[in-house]
Structure formats: structure tokens, C-alpha cells
mmCIF file of C-alpha atoms in Angstrom:
data_model
loop_
_atom_site.group_PDB
_atom_site.id
_atom_site.type_symbol
_atom_site.label_atom_id
_atom_site.label_comp_id
_atom_site.label_asym_id
_atom_site.label_seq_id
_atom_site.Cartn_x
_atom_site.Cartn_y
_atom_site.Cartn_z
ATOM 1 C CA UNK A 297 0.042 -17.141 -5.359
ATOM 2 C CA UNK A 298 -1.509 -18.200 -2.033
ATOM 3 C CA UNK A 299 -3.656 -15.645 -0.214
ATOM 4 C CA UNK A 300 -5.293 -15.350 3.195
ATOM 5 C CA UNK A 301 -8.325 -13.049 3.263
ATOM 6 C CA UNK A 302 -9.598 -11.486 6.507
ATOM 7 C CA UNK A 303 -12.917 -9.604 6.359
ATOM 8 C CA UNK A 304 -15.776 -9.808 8.860
ATOM 9 C CA UNK A 305 -18.575 -8.920 6.409
ATOM 10 C CA UNK A 306 -19.624 -12.140 4.713
ATOM 11 C CA UNK A 307 -20.713 -10.620 1.404
ATOM 12 C CA UNK A 308 -17.496 -8.648 0.978
ATOM 13 C CA UNK A 309 -15.356 -11.589 2.112
ATOM 14 C CA UNK A 310 -17.116 -13.900 -0.339
ATOM 15 C CA UNK A 311 -16.768 -11.309 -3.088
ATOM 16 C CA UNK A 312 -13.025 -10.963 -2.464
ATOM 17 C CA UNK A 313 -12.573 -14.724 -2.578
ATOM 18 C CA UNK A 314 -14.525 -15.052 -5.823
ATOM 19 C CA UNK A 315 -12.645 -12.173 -7.417
ATOM 20 C CA UNK A 316 -9.228 -13.554 -6.468
ATOM 21 C CA UNK A 317 -10.129 -17.045 -7.660
ATOM 22 C CA UNK A 318 -11.399 -15.624 -10.963
ATOM 23 C CA UNK A 319 -7.860 -14.359 -11.525
ATOM 24 C CA UNK A 320 -6.300 -17.750 -10.711
ATOM 25 C CA UNK A 321 -5.255 -16.736 -7.201
ATOM 26 C CA UNK A 322 -5.492 -19.495 -4.576
ATOM 27 C CA UNK A 323 -7.323 -18.408 -1.437
ATOM 28 C CA UNK A 324 -6.013 -20.752 1.265
ATOM 29 C CA UNK A 325 -8.169 -19.240 4.037
ATOM 30 C CA UNK A 326 -10.977 -16.695 4.348
ATOM 31 C CA UNK A 327 -11.518 -15.663 7.967
ATOM 32 C CA UNK A 328 -13.693 -13.221 9.879
ATOM 33 C CA UNK A 329 -11.812 -12.357 13.085
ATOM 34 C CA UNK A 330 -8.437 -11.388 14.487
ATOM 35 C CA UNK A 331 -7.714 -14.711 16.225
ATOM 36 C CA UNK A 332 -8.608 -16.644 13.063
ATOM 37 C CA UNK A 333 -6.328 -14.380 11.042
ATOM 38 C CA UNK A 334 -3.381 -14.857 13.404
ATOM 39 C CA UNK A 335 -3.814 -18.631 13.271
ATOM 40 C CA UNK A 336 -4.098 -18.701 9.469
ATOM 41 C CA UNK A 337 -1.013 -16.535 8.964
ATOM 42 C CA UNK A 338 1.047 -18.638 11.371
ATOM 43 C CA UNK A 339 -0.033 -22.028 10.042
ATOM 44 C CA UNK A 340 -0.448 -21.417 6.314
ATOM 45 C CA UNK A 341 2.418 -18.991 5.550
ATOM 46 C CA UNK A 342 0.612 -17.328 2.612
ATOM 47 C CA UNK A 343 2.299 -15.315 -0.122
ATOM 48 C CA UNK A 344 0.156 -12.317 0.801
ATOM 49 C CA UNK A 345 -2.536 -11.397 3.336
ATOM 50 C CA UNK A 346 -5.502 -9.216 2.358
ATOM 51 C CA UNK A 347 -6.729 -7.794 5.651
ATOM 52 C CA UNK A 348 -9.564 -5.537 6.782
ATOM 53 C CA UNK A 349 -8.280 -3.061 9.390
ATOM 54 C CA UNK A 350 -11.245 -3.538 11.718
ATOM 55 C CA UNK A 351 -11.978 -7.119 12.762
ATOM 56 C CA UNK A 352 -13.678 -8.807 15.728
ATOM 57 C CA UNK A 353 -13.395 -8.998 18.614
ATOM 58 C CA UNK A 354 -12.284 -5.399 19.160
ATOM 59 C CA UNK A 355 -13.487 -3.833 15.881
ATOM 60 C CA UNK A 356 -10.774 -1.185 16.294
ATOM 61 C CA UNK A 357 -7.579 -2.037 14.431
ATOM 62 C CA UNK A 358 -7.529 -5.749 15.191
ATOM 63 C CA UNK A 359 -6.784 -6.779 11.598
ATOM 64 C CA UNK A 360 -3.895 -4.359 11.231
ATOM 65 C CA UNK A 361 -2.322 -5.353 14.545
ATOM 66 C CA UNK A 362 -2.580 -9.068 13.715
ATOM 67 C CA UNK A 363 -0.903 -8.433 10.374
ATOM 68 C CA UNK A 364 1.868 -6.347 11.956
ATOM 69 C CA UNK A 365 2.449 -9.047 14.585
ATOM 70 C CA UNK A 366 2.714 -11.647 11.823
ATOM 71 C CA UNK A 367 5.250 -9.456 10.009
ATOM 72 C CA UNK A 368 7.343 -9.316 13.150
ATOM 73 C CA UNK A 369 7.336 -13.110 13.273
ATOM 74 C CA UNK A 370 7.932 -13.372 9.532
ATOM 75 C CA UNK A 371 9.717 -10.204 8.360
ATOM 76 C CA UNK A 372 8.588 -9.043 4.953
ATOM 77 C CA UNK A 373 5.276 -10.927 5.006
ATOM 78 C CA UNK A 374 3.299 -9.137 2.256
ATOM 79 C CA UNK A 375 0.197 -7.440 3.645
ATOM 80 C CA UNK A 376 -2.482 -5.500 1.775
ATOM 81 C CA UNK A 377 -4.714 -3.640 4.220
ATOM 82 C CA UNK A 378 -8.245 -2.581 3.328
ATOM 83 C CA UNK A 379 -9.942 0.310 5.112
ATOM 84 C CA UNK A 380 -13.212 2.184 4.836
ATOM 85 C CA UNK A 381 -11.515 5.558 5.335
ATOM 86 C CA UNK A 382 -8.046 7.064 5.093
ATOM 87 C CA UNK A 383 -6.303 6.700 8.453
ATOM 88 C CA UNK A 384 -2.790 8.168 8.374
ATOM 89 C CA UNK A 385 -1.887 6.361 11.590
ATOM 90 C CA UNK A 386 -2.489 3.002 9.926
ATOM 91 C CA UNK A 387 -0.395 4.023 6.936
ATOM 92 C CA UNK A 388 2.439 5.094 9.235
ATOM 93 C CA UNK A 389 2.339 1.790 11.127
ATOM 94 C CA UNK A 390 2.530 -0.163 7.883
ATOM 95 C CA UNK A 391 5.465 1.878 6.643
ATOM 96 C CA UNK A 392 7.404 1.790 9.890
ATOM 97 C CA UNK A 393 9.706 -1.170 9.216
ATOM 98 C CA UNK A 394 10.411 -0.186 5.597
ATOM 99 C CA UNK A 395 10.796 -3.803 4.510
ATOM 100 C CA UNK A 396 8.428 -3.747 1.542
ATOM 101 C CA UNK A 397 5.479 -5.889 0.577
ATOM 102 C CA UNK A 398 2.889 -3.460 1.917
ATOM 103 C CA UNK A 399 -0.316 -1.943 0.650
ATOM 104 C CA UNK A 400 -3.147 0.256 1.888
ATOM 105 C CA UNK A 401 -6.302 0.515 -0.215
ATOM 106 C CA UNK A 402 -9.672 2.041 0.464
ATOM 107 C CA UNK A 403 -12.456 -0.508 0.103
ATOM 108 C CA UNK A 404 -13.909 1.469 -2.795
ATOM 109 C CA UNK A 405 -10.909 0.317 -4.859
ATOM 110 C CA UNK A 406 -11.961 -3.308 -4.444
ATOM 111 C CA UNK A 407 -14.785 -2.741 -6.920
ATOM 112 C CA UNK A 408 -12.204 -2.135 -9.658
ATOM 113 C CA UNK A 409 -11.113 -5.742 -10.167
ATOM 114 C CA UNK A 410 -8.078 -5.019 -12.337
ATOM 115 C CA UNK A 411 -6.780 -2.370 -9.943
ATOM 116 C CA UNK A 412 -7.334 -4.584 -6.907
ATOM 117 C CA UNK A 413 -5.676 -7.661 -8.417
ATOM 118 C CA UNK A 414 -2.752 -5.538 -9.604
ATOM 119 C CA UNK A 415 -2.315 -4.250 -6.047
ATOM 120 C CA UNK A 416 -2.406 -7.791 -4.608
ATOM 121 C CA UNK A 417 0.210 -9.004 -7.063
ATOM 122 C CA UNK A 418 2.416 -5.966 -6.552
ATOM 123 C CA UNK A 419 2.393 -6.392 -2.783
ATOM 124 C CA UNK A 420 2.968 -10.157 -3.049
ATOM 125 C CA UNK A 421 6.054 -9.423 -5.153
ATOM 126 C CA UNK A 422 7.466 -7.230 -2.374
ATOM 127 C CA UNK A 423 6.309 -3.921 -3.808
ATOM 128 C CA UNK A 424 4.067 -1.145 -2.574
ATOM 129 C CA UNK A 425 0.441 -0.362 -3.367
ATOM 130 C CA UNK A 426 -0.745 2.745 -1.568
ATOM 131 C CA UNK A 427 -4.142 4.295 -2.236
ATOM 132 C CA UNK A 428 -3.821 7.636 -4.055
ATOM 133 C CA UNK A 429 -5.925 9.325 -1.351
ATOM 134 C CA UNK A 430 -3.513 8.105 1.334
ATOM 135 C CA UNK A 431 -0.530 9.430 -0.600
ATOM 136 C CA UNK A 432 -2.314 12.721 -1.226
ATOM 137 C CA UNK A 433 -2.943 13.217 2.481
ATOM 138 C CA UNK A 434 0.631 12.322 3.379
ATOM 139 C CA UNK A 435 1.876 14.829 0.828
ATOM 140 C CA UNK A 436 -0.524 17.506 2.062
ATOM 141 C CA UNK A 437 0.566 16.882 5.650
ATOM 142 C CA UNK A 438 4.218 17.348 4.766
ATOM 143 C CA UNK A 439 3.920 19.864 1.916
ATOM 144 C CA UNK A 440 5.038 22.814 4.016
ATOM 145 C CA UNK A 441 7.885 20.933 5.699
ATOM 146 C CA UNK A 442 11.467 21.211 4.536
ATOM 147 C CA UNK A 443 12.953 19.789 2.390
ATOM 148 C CA UNK A 444 9.687 18.513 0.841
ATOM 149 C CA UNK A 445 8.602 22.120 0.494
ATOM 150 C CA UNK A 446 11.503 22.655 -1.932
ATOM 151 C CA UNK A 447 9.907 20.427 -4.546
ATOM 152 C CA UNK A 448 8.222 22.017 -7.532
ATOM 153 C CA UNK A 449 4.526 21.265 -8.235
ATOM 154 C CA UNK A 450 5.577 18.884 -11.026
ATOM 155 C CA UNK A 451 8.059 17.120 -8.747
ATOM 156 C CA UNK A 452 5.344 16.691 -6.124
ATOM 157 C CA UNK A 453 3.115 15.218 -8.811
ATOM 158 C CA UNK A 454 5.848 12.777 -9.826
ATOM 159 C CA UNK A 455 6.527 11.929 -6.180
ATOM 160 C CA UNK A 456 2.875 11.101 -5.601
ATOM 161 C CA UNK A 457 2.833 8.739 -8.582
ATOM 162 C CA UNK A 458 6.106 7.172 -7.437
ATOM 163 C CA UNK A 459 4.588 6.572 -4.031
ATOM 164 C CA UNK A 460 1.681 4.741 -5.647
ATOM 165 C CA UNK A 461 4.248 2.268 -6.972
ATOM 166 C CA UNK A 462 4.314 3.423 -10.598
ATOM 167 C CA UNK A 463 7.365 2.955 -12.810
ATOM 168 C CA UNK A 464 9.009 5.803 -14.738
ATOM 169 C CA UNK A 465 7.296 4.580 -17.905
ATOM 170 C CA UNK A 466 3.890 4.596 -16.204
ATOM 171 C CA UNK A 467 4.501 8.074 -14.787
ATOM 172 C CA UNK A 468 5.558 9.369 -18.195
ATOM 173 C CA UNK A 469 2.413 7.959 -19.766
ATOM 174 C CA UNK A 470 0.207 9.437 -17.034
ATOM 175 C CA UNK A 471 1.766 12.900 -17.290
ATOM 176 C CA UNK A 472 2.201 12.827 -21.082
ATOM 177 C CA UNK A 473 5.943 13.485 -20.881
ATOM 178 C CA UNK A 474 9.041 11.502 -21.855
ATOM 179 C CA UNK A 475 10.700 8.931 -19.610
ATOM 180 C CA UNK A 476 13.826 11.077 -19.780
ATOM 181 C CA UNK A 477 11.886 13.983 -18.271
ATOM 182 C CA UNK A 478 10.570 11.736 -15.502
ATOM 183 C CA UNK A 479 14.088 10.459 -14.797
ATOM 184 C CA UNK A 480 15.254 14.057 -14.427
ATOM 185 C CA UNK A 481 12.398 14.854 -12.049
ATOM 186 C CA UNK A 482 13.090 11.771 -9.915
ATOM 187 C CA UNK A 483 16.775 12.641 -9.754
ATOM 188 C CA UNK A 484 15.876 16.147 -8.565
ATOM 189 C CA UNK A 485 13.457 14.728 -6.003
ATOM 190 C CA UNK A 486 16.012 12.401 -4.481
ATOM 191 C CA UNK A 487 18.571 15.163 -4.421
ATOM 192 C CA UNK A 488 16.259 17.591 -2.631
ATOM 193 C CA UNK A 489 15.130 14.929 -0.161
ATOM 194 C CA UNK A 490 18.663 13.759 0.502
ATOM 195 C CA UNK A 491 17.801 10.235 -0.701
ATOM 196 C CA UNK A 492 20.199 8.384 -3.027
ATOM 197 C CA UNK A 493 18.564 7.335 -6.328
ATOM 198 C CA UNK A 494 18.181 3.620 -7.020
ATOM 199 C CA UNK A 495 17.351 1.438 -9.999
ATOM 200 C CA UNK A 496 14.982 -0.529 -7.754
ATOM 201 C CA UNK A 497 11.580 1.111 -8.096
ATOM 202 C CA UNK A 498 10.104 -0.558 -5.012
ATOM 203 C CA UNK A 499 13.025 0.525 -2.849
ATOM 204 C CA UNK A 500 12.792 4.110 -4.005
ATOM 205 C CA UNK A 501 9.056 4.200 -3.293
ATOM 206 C CA UNK A 502 9.616 2.832 0.198
ATOM 207 C CA UNK A 503 12.401 5.349 0.801
ATOM 208 C CA UNK A 504 10.153 8.242 -0.234
ATOM 209 C CA UNK A 505 7.266 6.965 1.853
ATOM 210 C CA UNK A 506 9.533 6.438 4.857
ATOM 211 C CA UNK A 507 10.739 10.004 4.501
ATOM 212 C CA UNK A 508 7.216 11.385 4.250
ATOM 213 C CA UNK A 509 6.231 9.421 7.316
ATOM 214 C CA UNK A 510 9.072 10.398 9.633
ATOM 215 C CA UNK A 511 8.868 13.129 12.247
#
């Protein structure tokens, strides 16, 4: 797996590189600004980009916009965005094209090496890795809206775990229930949301997230 890392803080950038390399991930470029990121993504065609939202020169959402521009040039380019705080606008922009290979993690998650590396690999494989706090806020924002408001508390709990990218088996283990029970909940969720069920876990997560994001 070939990765481009974009982070303006040297210590964090160096730490990300060392962590990725410790897990046998090849870091083909580690850059500190938006222009450098755009150049690296265009020239190196990495398997995944790990990008800080705020990069020089603007220090606003330079990193995110560079990544989104690269995805327009190369649809489906896997991008894992790192942010200091939950910004629903950034999450919505990432989810907009619904093509997969996206992630949004708070920087605090980087300190859990296993969790971070799992997120990188999941996104590189075309899946989704959304920070639980992001999903929680999206759910809270839409909780009173129909038809999401029709979901039971347990179904909302399952939906949140689905949105994090967890499989039925992982959800069952987390909630201490059977996979059959989870399958029933997911079927009910899709029915209430008007979304057809699918055997493809990544596609169903993206569909749910796209629904939560619309409007």
C-alpha cells in the first residue's frame, strides 16, 4: 500500500510516517502544504491519501479541498481526512459523491495505532472509516427527521455502528447479540429509510451516510 501524508506540523507528520512504516505501509511522500499535496497526488497516484484538513497557505480547509480536487481528477481516490474537531460540513463534502474510499478521523484517534492503521487500510480498500463522534453528530442532527425518526433506539445504535464501517459480526459482538438479530435490525433500518439492502457492507454504509447527509 502506497500512501501520501499531508500534515503541516512536523512532529505529527513524522509520527504518522513512522507509524505507517512500522506497519509495512510505504509512505511515498510526506508533505506540509496544499500545493505540495496536489503535486504529490497527481504525480505519485497513491493508494490512499492521509490528509490534514487545514494546510498552508490558507490554513482553512486547504487539505480537504486539495483531496476533493484530486478525487474529481481520479474518481474514487481513497482519502482519509484528519481533523482537530468535528466539522459536519467537511463530513458532508467527503460524502457528497458517494463513491467510497473515504474516512474522517479526529486527530485523537491517531494515537491508537491499531485503530488508525485499520482505518487507513479500510479506506484504501474502498471502504469507509468515519469517526464515531462524527457519526453521532450526524445522527443527532437528523434524529428528529422522518423517516430516521421512525427507527427504534436499538436500530439507531446499529445504524451508528454500520456507519463506522463495522460488519454484522462486529456489530453483534459489540452489542452482545446474535448476527441474526443484527441482520433483522439492518433489514428494518433499510426498510424504514427506503434503502434496498445489499450484501456489500461498504455500499450499505455509504448509502446510509448519504441519506443522513442529504437535505
